[in-house]
């Protein structure tokens, strides 16, 4: 059974930092690229970042580039998202998942990043106050 558990969210002032963690089980961690998504109130879920767990290559949405850093600990089946210089627009529920990328002419990988196993955790809420 695939399980995903996110943690680390909370309330923080603008300019502050948080570190999210996501621990997974039920599949071979190294076989998948892992991604973070977020869903702001009243908006659709969007891709934020990904990491190729067997190579270390990473990617970020333009809105978080230079502020967020994704990393993984393959021995612990865990992926992290270090979030610095947080802004109110970063507010939302953050989810992680093993991901795939749809074949598309879209220029941004985030636009075609999808949950590979269609299993979501409960997410972790990040609230950034102004």
PDB file of N, CA and C in Angstrom, residues 88-127:
ATOM      1  N   UNK A  88       3.257  35.841   1.318  1.00  0.00           N
ATOM      2  CA  UNK A  88       1.851  35.469   1.542  1.00  0.00           C
ATOM      3  C   UNK A  88       1.286  34.600   0.424  1.00  0.00           C
ATOM      4  N   UNK A  89       1.743  34.815  -0.806  1.00  0.00           N
ATOM      5  CA  UNK A  89       1.238  34.005  -1.923  1.00  0.00           C
ATOM      6  C   UNK A  89       1.755  32.573  -1.900  1.00  0.00           C
ATOM      7  N   UNK A  90       2.639  32.236  -0.989  1.00  0.00           N
ATOM      8  CA  UNK A  90       3.072  30.848  -0.811  1.00  0.00           C
ATOM      9  C   UNK A  90       2.098  30.065   0.079  1.00  0.00           C
ATOM     10  N   UNK A  91       1.119  30.743   0.625  1.00  0.00           N
ATOM     11  CA  UNK A  91       0.136  30.095   1.491  1.00  0.00           C
ATOM     12  C   UNK A  91      -0.632  29.014   0.738  1.00  0.00           C
ATOM     13  N   UNK A  92      -0.805  27.868   1.389  1.00  0.00           N
ATOM     14  CA  UNK A  92      -1.556  26.783   0.782  1.00  0.00           C
ATOM     15  C   UNK A  92      -1.252  25.472   1.468  1.00  0.00           C
ATOM     16  N   UNK A  93      -1.903  24.426   1.000  1.00  0.00           N
ATOM     17  CA  UNK A  93      -1.610  23.078   1.464  1.00  0.00           C
ATOM     18  C   UNK A  93      -0.583  22.473   0.521  1.00  0.00           C
ATOM     19  N   UNK A  94       0.486  21.961   1.088  1.00  0.00           N
ATOM     20  CA  UNK A  94       1.578  21.393   0.306  1.00  0.00           C
ATOM     21  C   UNK A  94       1.514  19.870   0.348  1.00  0.00           C
ATOM     22  N   UNK A  95       1.657  19.279  -0.822  1.00  0.00           N
ATOM     23  CA  UNK A  95       1.606  17.834  -0.981  1.00  0.00           C
ATOM     24  C   UNK A  95       2.856  17.352  -1.709  1.00  0.00           C
ATOM     25  N   UNK A  96       3.261  16.140  -1.411  1.00  0.00           N
ATOM     26  CA  UNK A  96       4.312  15.546  -2.225  1.00  0.00           C
ATOM     27  C   UNK A  96       3.791  14.262  -2.854  1.00  0.00           C
ATOM     28  N   UNK A  97       4.457  13.807  -3.875  1.00  0.00           N
ATOM     29  CA  UNK A  97       4.045  12.603  -4.577  1.00  0.00           C
ATOM     30  C   UNK A  97       5.146  12.156  -5.517  1.00  0.00           C
ATOM     31  N   UNK A  98       5.171  10.861  -5.834  1.00  0.00           N
ATOM     32  CA  UNK A  98       6.000  10.428  -6.955  1.00  0.00           C
ATOM     33  C   UNK A  98       5.346  10.983  -8.219  1.00  0.00           C
ATOM     34  N   UNK A  99       6.162  11.437  -9.164  1.00  0.00           N
ATOM     35  CA  UNK A  99       5.597  12.153 -10.306  1.00  0.00           C
ATOM     36  C   UNK A  99       6.050  11.585 -11.640  1.00  0.00           C
ATOM     37  N   UNK A 100       5.254  11.908 -12.652  1.00  0.00           N
ATOM     38  CA  UNK A 100       5.605  11.699 -14.044  1.00  0.00           C
ATOM     39  C   UNK A 100       5.369  13.010 -14.759  1.00  0.00           C
ATOM     40  N   UNK A 101       5.906  13.107 -15.970  1.00  0.00           N
ATOM     41  CA  UNK A 101       5.746  14.314 -16.763  1.00  0.00           C
ATOM     42  C   UNK A 101       5.075  13.935 -18.073  1.00  0.00           C
ATOM     43  N   UNK A 102       3.940  14.575 -18.347  1.00  0.00           N
ATOM     44  CA  UNK A 102       3.203  14.277 -19.560  1.00  0.00           C
ATOM     45  C   UNK A 102       3.982  14.762 -20.779  1.00  0.00           C
ATOM     46  N   UNK A 103       3.794  14.061 -21.900  1.00  0.00           N
ATOM     47  CA  UNK A 103       4.375  14.529 -23.156  1.00  0.00           C
ATOM     48  C   UNK A 103       3.622  15.782 -23.570  1.00  0.00           C
ATOM     49  N   UNK A 104       4.351  16.872 -23.728  1.00  0.00           N
ATOM     50  CA  UNK A 104       3.681  18.132 -24.059  1.00  0.00           C
ATOM     51  C   UNK A 104       4.686  19.115 -24.613  1.00  0.00           C
ATOM     52  N   UNK A 105       4.140  20.076 -25.343  1.00  0.00           N
ATOM     53  CA  UNK A 105       5.000  21.145 -25.846  1.00  0.00           C
ATOM     54  C   UNK A 105       5.151  22.260 -24.830  1.00  0.00           C
ATOM     55  N   UNK A 106       4.551  22.101 -23.655  1.00  0.00           N
ATOM     56  CA  UNK A 106       4.658  23.119 -22.609  1.00  0.00           C
ATOM     57  C   UNK A 106       6.123  23.344 -22.258  1.00  0.00           C
ATOM     58  N   UNK A 107       6.475  24.572 -22.024  1.00  0.00           N
ATOM     59  CA  UNK A 107       7.872  24.894 -21.739  1.00  0.00           C
ATOM     60  C   UNK A 107       8.245  24.639 -20.285  1.00  0.00           C
ATOM     61  N   UNK A 108       7.248  24.613 -19.399  1.00  0.00           N
ATOM     62  CA  UNK A 108       7.544  24.421 -17.982  1.00  0.00           C
ATOM     63  C   UNK A 108       7.219  22.998 -17.554  1.00  0.00           C
ATOM     64  N   UNK A 109       8.183  22.290 -16.972  1.00  0.00           N
ATOM     65  CA  UNK A 109       7.887  20.943 -16.466  1.00  0.00           C
ATOM     66  C   UNK A 109       6.773  20.947 -15.425  1.00  0.00           C
ATOM     67  N   UNK A 110       6.640  22.038 -14.685  1.00  0.00           N
ATOM     68  CA  UNK A 110       5.610  22.106 -13.650  1.00  0.00           C
ATOM     69  C   UNK A 110       4.213  22.000 -14.245  1.00  0.00           C
ATOM     70  N   UNK A 111       4.052  22.467 -15.478  1.00  0.00           N
ATOM     71  CA  UNK A 111       2.727  22.450 -16.115  1.00  0.00           C
ATOM     72  C   UNK A 111       2.294  21.036 -16.475  1.00  0.00           C
ATOM     73  N   UNK A 112       3.248  20.125 -16.612  1.00  0.00           N
ATOM     74  CA  UNK A 112       2.909  18.772 -17.047  1.00  0.00           C
ATOM     75  C   UNK A 112       3.305  17.731 -16.007  1.00  0.00           C
ATOM     76  N   UNK A 113       3.629  18.169 -14.801  1.00  0.00           N
ATOM     77  CA  UNK A 113       3.984  17.253 -13.716  1.00  0.00           C
ATOM     78  C   UNK A 113       2.697  16.705 -13.091  1.00  0.00           C
ATOM     79  N   UNK A 114       2.617  15.386 -12.970  1.00  0.00           N
ATOM     80  CA  UNK A 114       1.431  14.742 -12.439  1.00  0.00           C
ATOM     81  C   UNK A 114       1.806  13.686 -11.410  1.00  0.00           C
ATOM     82  N   UNK A 115       0.874  13.392 -10.537  1.00  0.00           N
ATOM     83  CA  UNK A 115       1.048  12.340  -9.541  1.00  0.00           C
ATOM     84  C   UNK A 115       1.102  10.991 -10.266  1.00  0.00           C
ATOM     85  N   UNK A 116       2.204  10.293 -10.134  1.00  0.00           N
ATOM     86  CA  UNK A 116       2.402   9.053 -10.884  1.00  0.00           C
ATOM     87  C   UNK A 116       1.536   7.901 -10.383  1.00  0.00           C
ATOM     88  N   UNK A 117       1.205   7.904  -9.118  1.00  0.00           N
ATOM     89  CA  UNK A 117       0.487   6.765  -8.532  1.00  0.00           C
ATOM     90  C   UNK A 117      -0.913   7.144  -8.050  1.00  0.00           C
ATOM     91  N   UNK A 118      -1.289   8.412  -8.248  1.00  0.00           N
ATOM     92  CA  UNK A 118      -2.631   8.898  -7.910  1.00  0.00           C
ATOM     93  C   UNK A 118      -2.998   8.640  -6.455  1.00  0.00           C
ATOM     94  N   UNK A 119      -1.988   8.755  -5.604  1.00  0.00           N
ATOM     95  CA  UNK A 119      -2.225   8.640  -4.160  1.00  0.00           C
ATOM     96  C   UNK A 119      -1.714   9.917  -3.519  1.00  0.00           C
ATOM     97  N   UNK A 120      -2.578  10.567  -2.763  1.00  0.00           N
ATOM     98  CA  UNK A 120      -2.194  11.821  -2.096  1.00  0.00           C
ATOM     99  C   UNK A 120      -2.174  11.625  -0.588  1.00  0.00           C
ATOM    100  N   UNK A 121      -1.248  12.281   0.072  1.00  0.00           N
ATOM    101  CA  UNK A 121      -1.250  12.340   1.515  1.00  0.00           C
ATOM    102  C   UNK A 121      -2.246  13.385   1.991  1.00  0.00           C
ATOM    103  N   UNK A 122      -2.192  13.652   3.283  1.00  0.00           N
ATOM    104  CA  UNK A 122      -3.125  14.629   3.844  1.00  0.00           C
ATOM    105  C   UNK A 122      -2.653  16.065   3.596  1.00  0.00           C
ATOM    106  N   UNK A 123      -1.407  16.201   3.185  1.00  0.00           N
ATOM    107  CA  UNK A 123      -0.837  17.519   2.956  1.00  0.00           C
ATOM    108  C   UNK A 123      -0.429  18.180   4.262  1.00  0.00           C
ATOM    109  N   UNK A 124       0.284  19.277   4.129  1.00  0.00           N
ATOM    110  CA  UNK A 124       0.675  20.067   5.293  1.00  0.00           C
ATOM    111  C   UNK A 124       0.415  21.536   4.981  1.00  0.00           C
ATOM    112  N   UNK A 125      -0.262  22.222   5.894  1.00  0.00           N
ATOM    113  CA  UNK A 125      -0.712  23.593   5.649  1.00  0.00           C
ATOM    114  C   UNK A 125       0.387  24.605   5.975  1.00  0.00           C
ATOM    115  N   UNK A 126       0.658  25.453   5.014  1.00  0.00           N
ATOM    116  CA  UNK A 126       1.596  26.555   5.184  1.00  0.00           C
ATOM    117  C   UNK A 126       0.808  27.855   5.098  1.00  0.00           C
ATOM    118  N   UNK A 127       0.925  28.665   6.135  1.00  0.00           N
ATOM    119  CA  UNK A 127       0.243  29.956   6.155  1.00  0.00           C
ATOM    120  C   UNK A 127       1.281  31.039   6.379  1.00  0.00           C
TER     121      UNK A 127
END
